[in-house]
């Protein structure tokens, strides 16, 4: 049949179609470079506001509701949301489609925590400040080790997704596309700090929402639900099985993973510090509401691959490939690839820039400044921060050259971040605890979770890590607790 015609009930079941790049490499390079120049120019413009190190790190602590919600939502609409969520749906079905959406619960619960953070550490700058004050230097060191490993892991998955995106849609070789996206994000983050990150995030969030709506409407216009259900129930019945064990594990594992990601990472703590006190809870709640339907929509797109007659040779590319097909079938022609490329580039950039800024803050403020005891002027801070940003990006680039499966890379960090959930809650809302037991729980939870991840089942890593850490933290509440400093 005509490859641009949507699949109808009665089409030959065995017929599949493989999508190729629909825009030329020249067009893809032009789009990314144009967007890159725009973001860098805006970064330079907004970066002029950052006259001190605190303004560079925290945008002057004056971020309002619209910018606060937009930057949180755009940061969480990562390449993982747009590309891993479809993979989970393709492999785990309905529960897989919903599993990634549970990450929004982390934003919902972080809303009241943001207010508490402002009260506990009114002059704090990083999540490392919190762990140092609450759990001492040993707890601080363990936290920094975990969060830096996780941050690199997250950044690697986004670099891989960016390279595969440009390869799938624009025919740009993987390594070149991945390098291009990282270089663009490094440049405008260097110039503008958090001012540039938040400003570009606002624009990127608008583009993402518009793009998701356009793709969703096109899918609904071309997919016959009855025939789609019959196709999936006949050819892929496991995807509709609500009792699929692996899918249920993925659902709860991803929820715990999402809690750990948000609760501990400096990406979110820096935004809590940067927002006005009464704005932060509303901004995170609104961001969660805006983000929640996006992974569901992305997962639904993946489930449409079979009924639409598409062959997906690489599961990690299913999202952009199906989206490109439905837009092309809607009469958009080569513009389909351009739309998908712009939307996904924005989703990747809005997270890469945030992670580069937040991770460099930890390296400069916590390690270079507090751990090594180096004093930095405002000008000196920006120079060291720039070096830190480049180093982090270079490490991620080297690891991303392998082109690993992004879902496996992402979830390998689940046990690490899940082990930090209860220590954060305890440090924020309890008056004291046995700090050594909590730290041991972080280490044992991370270790046992990783062992289970690699030897038993990937989708239990975060569950085990979180459960072990929770047990140690609860015991620390009753066995020889001591008050927290400055509580």
Tab-separated table of C-alpha atoms in Angstrom:
chain	number	residue	atom	x	y	z
A	1	UNK	CA	0.000	0.000	0.000
A	2	UNK	CA	0.905	3.673	-0.164
A	3	UNK	CA	3.408	4.190	2.686
A	4	UNK	CA	1.967	7.644	3.393
A	5	UNK	CA	-1.558	6.319	3.868
A	6	UNK	CA	-2.559	5.475	7.451
A	7	UNK	CA	-3.031	1.788	8.200
A	8	UNK	CA	-6.625	0.588	7.922
A	9	UNK	CA	-8.285	-2.514	9.292
A	10	UNK	CA	-7.726	-5.296	6.796
A	11	UNK	CA	-4.273	-4.233	5.611
A	12	UNK	CA	-1.835	-7.153	5.353
A	13	UNK	CA	-0.652	-7.838	8.890
A	14	UNK	CA	2.842	-8.761	7.842
A	15	UNK	CA	3.518	-5.541	5.928
A	16	UNK	CA	5.777	-3.079	7.714
A	17	UNK	CA	7.459	0.120	6.687
A	18	UNK	CA	10.779	1.549	7.838
A	19	UNK	CA	11.193	5.310	8.001
A	20	UNK	CA	14.296	7.034	6.724
A	21	UNK	CA	15.550	10.569	7.287
A	22	UNK	CA	13.023	12.989	5.794
A	23	UNK	CA	15.039	16.189	5.871
A	24	UNK	CA	18.463	16.627	4.376
A	25	UNK	CA	21.563	16.855	6.575
A	26	UNK	CA	22.010	20.429	5.345
A	27	UNK	CA	18.517	21.346	6.565
A	28	UNK	CA	19.086	19.628	9.894
A	29	UNK	CA	22.411	21.411	10.402
A	30	UNK	CA	20.776	24.733	9.463
A	31	UNK	CA	17.915	24.278	11.950
A	32	UNK	CA	20.130	23.312	14.860
A	33	UNK	CA	22.705	26.016	14.150
A	34	UNK	CA	19.970	28.657	13.795
A	35	UNK	CA	18.423	27.660	17.106
A	36	UNK	CA	21.890	27.457	18.617
A	37	UNK	CA	22.790	30.988	17.555
A	38	UNK	CA	19.461	32.221	18.945
A	39	UNK	CA	19.979	30.543	22.323
A	40	UNK	CA	23.574	31.766	22.577
A	41	UNK	CA	22.541	35.329	21.699
A	42	UNK	CA	19.814	35.225	24.344
A	43	UNK	CA	22.285	33.750	26.805
A	44	UNK	CA	24.675	36.629	26.257
A	45	UNK	CA	21.839	39.149	26.568
A	46	UNK	CA	20.346	37.714	29.755
A	47	UNK	CA	23.770	36.931	31.171
A	48	UNK	CA	24.496	40.655	31.471
A	49	UNK	CA	22.169	40.679	34.489
A	50	UNK	CA	24.465	38.290	36.348
A	51	UNK	CA	26.932	40.691	37.931
A	52	UNK	CA	27.596	38.512	41.014
A	53	UNK	CA	28.189	34.806	41.544
A	54	UNK	CA	24.823	34.442	43.299
A	55	UNK	CA	23.008	36.032	40.371
A	56	UNK	CA	24.868	33.727	37.988
A	57	UNK	CA	23.885	30.669	40.069
A	58	UNK	CA	20.388	31.634	41.262
A	59	UNK	CA	19.144	34.435	38.980
A	60	UNK	CA	19.054	36.888	41.872
A	61	UNK	CA	16.507	34.770	43.846
A	62	UNK	CA	13.695	36.762	42.205
A	63	UNK	CA	12.167	34.282	39.727
A	64	UNK	CA	8.376	34.633	39.416
A	65	UNK	CA	5.571	32.142	38.788
A	66	UNK	CA	5.481	32.047	34.985
A	67	UNK	CA	9.231	31.675	34.525
A	68	UNK	CA	9.496	29.336	37.514
A	69	UNK	CA	6.806	26.940	36.266
A	70	UNK	CA	8.091	27.078	32.691
A	71	UNK	CA	11.691	26.279	33.610
A	72	UNK	CA	10.660	23.388	35.876
A	73	UNK	CA	8.342	21.925	33.239
A	74	UNK	CA	10.785	22.370	30.363
A	75	UNK	CA	13.652	20.899	32.374
A	76	UNK	CA	11.574	17.800	33.161
A	77	UNK	CA	10.523	17.400	29.500
A	78	UNK	CA	13.853	15.837	28.740
A	79	UNK	CA	14.952	13.738	25.822
A	80	UNK	CA	14.128	10.861	28.164
A	81	UNK	CA	10.502	12.006	28.356
A	82	UNK	CA	10.174	12.220	24.587
A	83	UNK	CA	12.225	9.109	23.750
A	84	UNK	CA	12.357	6.785	26.787
A	85	UNK	CA	8.628	7.104	27.550
A	86	UNK	CA	7.776	5.751	24.055
A	87	UNK	CA	10.274	2.910	24.573
A	88	UNK	CA	8.541	1.906	27.815
A	89	UNK	CA	5.159	1.957	26.062
A	90	UNK	CA	6.498	-0.077	23.142
A	91	UNK	CA	7.992	-2.691	25.455
A	92	UNK	CA	5.623	-2.654	28.458
A	93	UNK	CA	2.303	-1.507	26.996
A	94	UNK	CA	-0.316	0.460	28.916
A	95	UNK	CA	1.536	0.349	32.232
A	96	UNK	CA	4.712	1.397	30.469
A	97	UNK	CA	2.873	4.385	29.017
A	98	UNK	CA	1.739	5.419	32.492
A	99	UNK	CA	4.989	4.512	34.249
A	100	UNK	CA	6.968	7.494	33.018
A	101	UNK	CA	4.106	9.873	33.843
A	102	UNK	CA	4.530	9.001	37.530
A	103	UNK	CA	7.671	11.144	37.497
A	104	UNK	CA	5.300	14.116	37.768
A	105	UNK	CA	4.523	12.993	41.337
A	106	UNK	CA	8.051	14.052	42.261
A	107	UNK	CA	7.282	17.626	41.187
A	108	UNK	CA	3.971	17.579	43.054
A	109	UNK	CA	5.633	16.476	46.298
A	110	UNK	CA	8.558	18.843	45.841
A	111	UNK	CA	6.132	21.789	45.901
A	112	UNK	CA	5.682	21.803	49.724
A	113	UNK	CA	9.322	20.785	50.142
A	114	UNK	CA	10.408	23.924	48.274
A	115	UNK	CA	8.831	26.102	50.977
A	116	UNK	CA	10.553	24.089	53.665
A	117	UNK	CA	13.894	24.406	51.879
A	118	UNK	CA	13.555	28.196	51.882
A	119	UNK	CA	12.889	28.175	55.640
A	120	UNK	CA	15.585	25.674	56.620
A	121	UNK	CA	18.295	27.216	54.398
A	122	UNK	CA	17.223	30.772	53.519
A	123	UNK	CA	20.703	31.577	52.216
A	124	UNK	CA	21.498	28.169	50.744
A	125	UNK	CA	22.875	27.833	47.227
A	126	UNK	CA	23.003	24.094	46.474
A	127	UNK	CA	21.516	20.802	47.640
A	128	UNK	CA	25.036	20.044	48.886
A	129	UNK	CA	24.654	22.833	51.462
A	130	UNK	CA	21.702	20.949	52.925
A	131	UNK	CA	23.523	17.628	53.233
A	132	UNK	CA	26.590	19.283	54.757
A	133	UNK	CA	24.517	21.066	57.425
A	134	UNK	CA	22.234	18.135	58.231
A	135	UNK	CA	24.511	15.078	57.883
A	136	UNK	CA	28.041	16.405	58.297
A	137	UNK	CA	31.024	16.037	56.013
A	138	UNK	CA	30.692	12.271	55.614
A	139	UNK	CA	27.045	12.503	54.559
A	140	UNK	CA	27.931	15.418	52.318
A	141	UNK	CA	30.688	13.400	50.638
A	142	UNK	CA	28.393	10.405	50.052
A	143	UNK	CA	25.711	12.695	48.628
A	144	UNK	CA	28.135	14.438	46.282
A	145	UNK	CA	29.388	11.101	44.980
A	146	UNK	CA	25.864	9.861	44.269
A	147	UNK	CA	24.514	13.054	42.761
A	148	UNK	CA	27.501	13.637	40.472
A	149	UNK	CA	27.301	10.062	39.131
A	150	UNK	CA	23.564	10.503	38.573
A	151	UNK	CA	23.994	13.901	36.913
A	152	UNK	CA	26.537	12.533	34.448
A	153	UNK	CA	24.230	9.582	33.743
A	154	UNK	CA	21.298	11.889	33.040
A	155	UNK	CA	23.426	14.084	30.811
A	156	UNK	CA	24.741	11.068	28.886
A	157	UNK	CA	21.207	9.852	28.129
A	158	UNK	CA	20.278	13.260	26.735
A	159	UNK	CA	23.387	13.432	24.589
A	160	UNK	CA	22.666	9.947	23.215
A	161	UNK	CA	19.068	10.881	22.502
A	162	UNK	CA	20.168	14.059	20.734
A	163	UNK	CA	22.589	12.186	18.502
A	164	UNK	CA	20.004	9.557	17.603
A	165	UNK	CA	17.421	12.249	16.941
A	166	UNK	CA	19.567	14.062	14.373
A	167	UNK	CA	20.584	10.749	12.847
A	168	UNK	CA	16.991	9.532	12.509
A	169	UNK	CA	15.406	12.730	11.238
A	170	UNK	CA	18.223	14.558	9.480
A	171	UNK	CA	20.712	11.917	8.434
A	172	UNK	CA	23.481	13.564	10.474
A	173	UNK	CA	26.012	10.985	11.724
A	174	UNK	CA	25.377	10.138	15.372
A	175	UNK	CA	28.644	11.464	16.802
A	176	UNK	CA	28.381	14.769	14.909
A	177	UNK	CA	24.794	15.416	15.965
A	178	UNK	CA	25.455	14.553	19.589
A	179	UNK	CA	28.488	16.855	19.641
A	180	UNK	CA	26.577	19.713	18.035
A	181	UNK	CA	23.794	19.704	20.617
A	182	UNK	CA	26.221	19.599	23.544
A	183	UNK	CA	28.333	22.448	22.153
A	184	UNK	CA	25.295	24.699	21.679
A	185	UNK	CA	24.064	24.101	25.237
A	186	UNK	CA	27.531	24.604	26.716
A	187	UNK	CA	27.956	27.955	24.969
A	188	UNK	CA	24.791	29.676	26.105
A	189	UNK	CA	25.012	28.245	29.630
A	190	UNK	CA	28.573	29.582	29.892
A	191	UNK	CA	27.519	33.089	28.947
A	192	UNK	CA	24.285	33.440	30.885
A	193	UNK	CA	24.189	31.102	33.882
A	194	UNK	CA	20.758	30.482	35.390
A	195	UNK	CA	19.375	33.675	33.831
A	196	UNK	CA	20.005	32.214	30.378
A	197	UNK	CA	18.771	28.764	31.386
A	198	UNK	CA	15.459	30.035	32.750
A	199	UNK	CA	14.888	32.479	29.891
A	200	UNK	CA	15.504	29.930	27.149
A	201	UNK	CA	13.502	27.319	29.080
A	202	UNK	CA	10.443	29.579	28.915
A	203	UNK	CA	10.634	29.822	25.123
A	204	UNK	CA	11.425	26.132	24.780
A	205	UNK	CA	8.476	25.133	26.983
A	206	UNK	CA	6.060	27.009	24.711
A	207	UNK	CA	7.529	25.316	21.617
A	208	UNK	CA	7.325	21.876	23.275
A	209	UNK	CA	3.675	22.259	24.276
A	210	UNK	CA	2.662	23.476	20.816
A	211	UNK	CA	4.519	20.610	19.152
A	212	UNK	CA	2.988	17.954	21.420
A	213	UNK	CA	-0.511	19.256	20.680
A	214	UNK	CA	0.114	19.234	16.908
A	215	UNK	CA	1.443	15.661	16.914
A	216	UNK	CA	-1.357	14.466	19.188
A	217	UNK	CA	-4.043	15.916	16.944
A	218	UNK	CA	-2.456	14.290	13.872
A	219	UNK	CA	-2.294	10.877	15.566
A	220	UNK	CA	-5.921	11.086	16.648
A	221	UNK	CA	-6.931	12.126	13.134
A	222	UNK	CA	-5.267	9.125	11.486
A	223	UNK	CA	-5.663	6.297	13.957
A	224	UNK	CA	-8.876	4.273	14.043
A	225	UNK	CA	-9.146	3.178	17.658
A	226	UNK	CA	-11.182	0.061	16.965
A	227	UNK	CA	-8.773	-1.287	14.371
A	228	UNK	CA	-5.806	-0.197	16.483
A	229	UNK	CA	-7.149	-2.099	19.493
A	230	UNK	CA	-7.805	-5.171	17.339
A	231	UNK	CA	-4.299	-5.016	15.900
A	232	UNK	CA	-2.600	-4.718	19.296
A	233	UNK	CA	-4.816	-7.336	20.960
A	234	UNK	CA	-4.058	-9.759	18.098
A	235	UNK	CA	-0.396	-9.044	17.373
A	236	UNK	CA	0.864	-7.658	20.704
A	237	UNK	CA	-1.633	-8.766	23.396
A	238	UNK	CA	0.934	-8.460	26.189
A	239	UNK	CA	0.878	-4.671	25.757
A	240	UNK	CA	-2.732	-4.630	26.970
A	241	UNK	CA	-2.117	-6.946	29.920
A	242	UNK	CA	-2.661	-4.861	33.050
A	243	UNK	CA	-1.133	-7.641	35.163
A	244	UNK	CA	2.146	-7.924	33.228
A	245	UNK	CA	4.701	-8.337	36.069
A	246	UNK	CA	7.501	-6.468	34.303
A	247	UNK	CA	5.167	-3.581	33.501
A	248	UNK	CA	3.954	-3.307	37.092
A	249	UNK	CA	7.539	-3.310	38.319
A	250	UNK	CA	8.384	-0.589	35.807
A	251	UNK	CA	5.446	1.499	37.033
A	252	UNK	CA	6.410	1.505	40.719
A	253	UNK	CA	10.144	1.533	40.074
A	254	UNK	CA	9.826	4.609	37.870
A	255	UNK	CA	7.680	6.363	40.472
A	256	UNK	CA	10.297	5.827	43.186
A	257	UNK	CA	13.032	6.795	40.742
A	258	UNK	CA	11.187	10.041	39.978
A	259	UNK	CA	10.942	10.890	43.663
A	260	UNK	CA	14.664	10.375	44.095
A	261	UNK	CA	15.560	12.358	40.986
A	262	UNK	CA	13.624	15.447	42.064
A	263	UNK	CA	14.123	15.321	45.828
A	264	UNK	CA	17.920	15.324	45.779
A	265	UNK	CA	19.149	16.926	42.580
A	266	UNK	CA	20.579	20.420	42.521
A	267	UNK	CA	18.644	21.158	39.321
A	268	UNK	CA	15.505	21.454	41.453
A	269	UNK	CA	17.100	22.840	44.606
A	270	UNK	CA	18.675	25.687	42.641
A	271	UNK	CA	15.239	26.574	41.296
A	272	UNK	CA	13.726	26.441	44.770
A	273	UNK	CA	16.424	28.866	45.964
A	274	UNK	CA	15.983	31.055	42.875
A	275	UNK	CA	12.204	31.481	43.147
A	276	UNK	CA	10.465	33.919	45.432
A	277	UNK	CA	9.318	32.199	48.669
A	278	UNK	CA	5.574	32.164	47.933
A	279	UNK	CA	6.106	31.362	44.266
A	280	UNK	CA	8.075	28.105	44.556
A	281	UNK	CA	5.256	25.748	45.697
A	282	UNK	CA	2.849	27.050	43.058
A	283	UNK	CA	5.474	26.861	40.322
A	284	UNK	CA	6.379	23.225	40.996
A	285	UNK	CA	2.724	22.210	41.282
A	286	UNK	CA	1.882	23.919	37.995
A	287	UNK	CA	4.936	22.396	36.318
A	288	UNK	CA	3.829	18.926	37.395
A	289	UNK	CA	0.339	19.474	36.013
A	290	UNK	CA	1.700	20.695	32.676
A	291	UNK	CA	4.220	17.859	32.437
A	292	UNK	CA	1.967	14.938	33.427
A	293	UNK	CA	0.178	14.397	30.068
A	294	UNK	CA	3.331	14.712	27.929
A	295	UNK	CA	4.858	11.243	28.595
A	296	UNK	CA	1.388	9.708	28.255
A	297	UNK	CA	1.030	11.324	24.843
A	298	UNK	CA	4.535	10.203	23.887
A	299	UNK	CA	3.754	6.653	24.979
A	300	UNK	CA	0.486	6.612	23.060
A	301	UNK	CA	2.388	7.612	19.930
A	302	UNK	CA	4.631	4.559	20.358
A	303	UNK	CA	1.658	2.211	20.743
A	304	UNK	CA	0.380	3.525	17.422
A	305	UNK	CA	3.467	2.211	15.571
A	306	UNK	CA	2.058	-1.266	14.979
A	307	UNK	CA	-1.457	-0.229	13.905
A	308	UNK	CA	0.065	2.349	11.547
A	309	UNK	CA	2.166	-0.356	9.899
A	310	UNK	CA	5.557	1.011	10.919
A	311	UNK	CA	8.665	-1.034	11.495
A	312	UNK	CA	10.842	0.289	14.317
A	313	UNK	CA	14.386	-1.100	13.904
A	314	UNK	CA	15.648	0.891	16.901
A	315	UNK	CA	13.223	1.156	19.838
A	316	UNK	CA	14.930	4.294	21.129
A	317	UNK	CA	13.855	6.125	17.938
A	318	UNK	CA	10.194	5.094	17.982
A	319	UNK	CA	8.881	8.466	19.224
A	320	UNK	CA	10.307	10.737	16.520
A	321	UNK	CA	9.773	8.155	13.773
A	322	UNK	CA	6.058	7.694	14.460
A	323	UNK	CA	5.542	11.423	14.987
A	324	UNK	CA	7.263	12.178	11.677
A	325	UNK	CA	5.072	9.635	9.883
A	326	UNK	CA	1.750	11.007	11.127
A	327	UNK	CA	2.756	14.597	10.358
A	328	UNK	CA	3.847	13.614	6.842
A	329	UNK	CA	0.571	11.750	6.323
A	330	UNK	CA	-1.267	14.883	7.419
A	331	UNK	CA	0.148	16.676	4.384
A	332	UNK	CA	3.023	18.518	6.032
A	333	UNK	CA	5.645	16.821	3.850
A	334	UNK	CA	9.228	17.676	4.727
A	335	UNK	CA	7.961	20.186	7.300
A	336	UNK	CA	7.058	17.193	9.477
A	337	UNK	CA	10.688	16.364	10.157
A	338	UNK	CA	11.465	20.011	10.831
A	339	UNK	CA	8.678	20.290	13.426
A	340	UNK	CA	9.766	17.131	15.229
A	341	UNK	CA	13.405	18.175	15.140
A	342	UNK	CA	12.667	21.619	16.615
A	343	UNK	CA	10.436	20.240	19.387
A	344	UNK	CA	12.844	17.485	20.414
A	345	UNK	CA	15.878	19.760	20.176
A	346	UNK	CA	14.135	22.161	22.577
A	347	UNK	CA	13.273	19.319	24.967
A	348	UNK	CA	16.896	18.195	25.011
A	349	UNK	CA	18.418	21.669	25.297
A	350	UNK	CA	16.068	22.691	28.123
A	351	UNK	CA	17.444	19.851	30.243
A	352	UNK	CA	21.084	19.847	29.188
A	353	UNK	CA	21.502	23.525	30.048
A	354	UNK	CA	19.853	23.087	33.460
A	355	UNK	CA	21.999	20.107	34.300
A	356	UNK	CA	25.217	21.784	33.168
A	357	UNK	CA	24.485	24.822	35.329
A	358	UNK	CA	23.375	22.870	38.414
A	359	UNK	CA	26.255	20.386	38.269
A	360	UNK	CA	28.878	23.081	37.776
A	361	UNK	CA	27.454	24.881	40.833
A	362	UNK	CA	28.094	21.768	42.919
A	363	UNK	CA	31.617	21.381	41.554
A	364	UNK	CA	32.507	25.027	42.153
A	365	UNK	CA	30.567	25.893	45.305
A	366	UNK	CA	30.742	22.589	47.208
A	367	UNK	CA	33.956	20.965	46.007
A	368	UNK	CA	36.227	23.806	44.820
A	369	UNK	CA	34.999	26.322	47.382
A	370	UNK	CA	33.837	24.468	50.522
A	371	UNK	CA	35.742	21.170	50.314
A	372	UNK	CA	39.044	22.560	49.008
A	373	UNK	CA	38.633	25.882	50.822
A	374	UNK	CA	39.280	28.134	47.817
A	375	UNK	CA	38.060	31.717	47.946
A	376	UNK	CA	36.596	33.080	44.718
A	377	UNK	CA	35.687	36.575	43.610
A	378	UNK	CA	32.619	37.026	41.414
A	379	UNK	CA	34.785	37.173	38.302
A	380	UNK	CA	36.846	34.220	39.442
A	381	UNK	CA	33.699	32.224	40.141
A	382	UNK	CA	32.486	32.583	36.563
A	383	UNK	CA	35.835	31.450	35.190
A	384	UNK	CA	35.929	28.334	37.369
A	385	UNK	CA	32.246	27.662	36.662
A	386	UNK	CA	32.984	27.840	32.940
A	387	UNK	CA	35.765	25.286	33.277
A	388	UNK	CA	33.470	23.030	35.300
A	389	UNK	CA	30.733	23.222	32.650
A	390	UNK	CA	33.180	22.267	29.902
A	391	UNK	CA	34.594	19.370	31.948
A	392	UNK	CA	31.146	17.945	32.710
A	393	UNK	CA	30.112	18.220	29.060
A	394	UNK	CA	33.360	16.590	27.897
A	395	UNK	CA	32.880	13.606	30.215
A	396	UNK	CA	29.299	13.166	29.044
A	397	UNK	CA	30.393	13.455	25.405
A	398	UNK	CA	33.021	10.737	25.807
A	399	UNK	CA	30.582	8.345	27.477
A	400	UNK	CA	27.817	9.103	24.954
A	401	UNK	CA	30.016	8.064	22.014
A	402	UNK	CA	29.099	4.473	22.826
A	403	UNK	CA	25.450	5.093	21.902
A	404	UNK	CA	24.165	2.878	24.731
A	405	UNK	CA	20.484	2.096	25.187
A	406	UNK	CA	19.198	5.238	26.883
A	407	UNK	CA	16.580	3.456	28.995
A	408	UNK	CA	19.153	1.069	30.493
A	409	UNK	CA	21.627	3.892	31.128
A	410	UNK	CA	18.972	6.057	32.764
A	411	UNK	CA	17.532	3.435	35.091
A	412	UNK	CA	20.966	2.261	36.222
A	413	UNK	CA	21.047	5.416	38.357
A	414	UNK	CA	17.707	4.564	40.005
A	415	UNK	CA	19.126	2.788	43.076
A	416	UNK	CA	21.479	5.713	43.736
A	417	UNK	CA	18.878	8.474	43.773
A	418	UNK	CA	16.204	6.352	45.500
A	419	UNK	CA	18.553	5.920	48.468
A	420	UNK	CA	18.438	9.706	49.006
A	421	UNK	CA	14.650	10.087	49.268
A	422	UNK	CA	14.277	9.454	52.993
A	423	UNK	CA	17.433	11.282	54.084
A	424	UNK	CA	16.083	14.406	52.346
A	425	UNK	CA	12.675	14.033	54.000
A	426	UNK	CA	14.243	13.401	57.396
A	427	UNK	CA	16.608	16.353	57.083
A	428	UNK	CA	13.821	18.727	56.098
A	429	UNK	CA	11.004	17.687	58.423
A	430	UNK	CA	12.527	15.902	61.436
A	431	UNK	CA	14.192	17.614	64.360
A	432	UNK	CA	16.986	15.065	64.449
A	433	UNK	CA	18.089	11.456	63.877
A	434	UNK	CA	21.090	9.154	64.071
A	435	UNK	CA	23.070	10.658	61.221
A	436	UNK	CA	25.518	7.761	60.906
A	437	UNK	CA	22.705	5.246	60.414
A	438	UNK	CA	21.166	7.429	57.706
A	439	UNK	CA	24.504	7.638	55.885
A	440	UNK	CA	24.984	3.871	56.135
A	441	UNK	CA	21.484	3.487	54.700
A	442	UNK	CA	22.414	5.652	51.729
A	443	UNK	CA	25.479	3.513	51.007
A	444	UNK	CA	23.844	0.121	51.587
A	445	UNK	CA	20.692	1.137	49.692
A	446	UNK	CA	22.690	2.256	46.673
A	447	UNK	CA	24.851	-0.871	46.722
A	448	UNK	CA	22.081	-3.438	47.139
A	449	UNK	CA	19.921	-1.665	44.582
A	450	UNK	CA	22.702	-1.770	42.005
A	451	UNK	CA	23.358	-5.452	42.681
A	452	UNK	CA	19.668	-6.220	42.135
A	453	UNK	CA	19.586	-4.043	39.033
A	454	UNK	CA	22.428	-5.908	37.323
A	455	UNK	CA	21.816	-9.434	38.609
A	456	UNK	CA	18.047	-9.807	39.001
A	457	UNK	CA	15.875	-7.265	37.172
A	458	UNK	CA	16.511	-3.627	36.104
A	459	UNK	CA	13.062	-2.527	37.224
A	460	UNK	CA	13.618	-3.379	40.885
A	461	UNK	CA	16.822	-1.388	41.385
A	462	UNK	CA	15.184	1.819	42.607
A	463	UNK	CA	12.583	-0.088	44.648
A	464	UNK	CA	15.250	-2.017	46.540
A	465	UNK	CA	17.529	1.000	46.997
A	466	UNK	CA	14.681	3.141	48.315
A	467	UNK	CA	13.355	0.427	50.625
A	468	UNK	CA	16.737	-0.327	52.219
A	469	UNK	CA	17.489	3.369	52.758
A	470	UNK	CA	14.003	3.911	54.215
A	471	UNK	CA	14.529	1.108	56.738
A	472	UNK	CA	17.835	2.566	57.935
A	473	UNK	CA	16.374	6.087	58.125
A	474	UNK	CA	13.338	4.996	60.163
A	475	UNK	CA	15.563	3.078	62.576
A	476	UNK	CA	17.755	6.193	62.843
A	477	UNK	CA	14.737	8.045	64.190
A	478	UNK	CA	14.565	5.866	67.317
A	479	UNK	CA	18.124	4.620	67.960
A	480	UNK	CA	20.356	7.272	69.556
A	481	UNK	CA	18.951	10.258	67.615
A	482	UNK	CA	20.670	13.617	67.943
A	483	UNK	CA	19.242	17.043	67.034
A	484	UNK	CA	20.131	18.502	63.677
A	485	UNK	CA	22.430	21.535	63.776
A	486	UNK	CA	20.697	24.892	63.279
A	487	UNK	CA	17.246	23.304	63.334
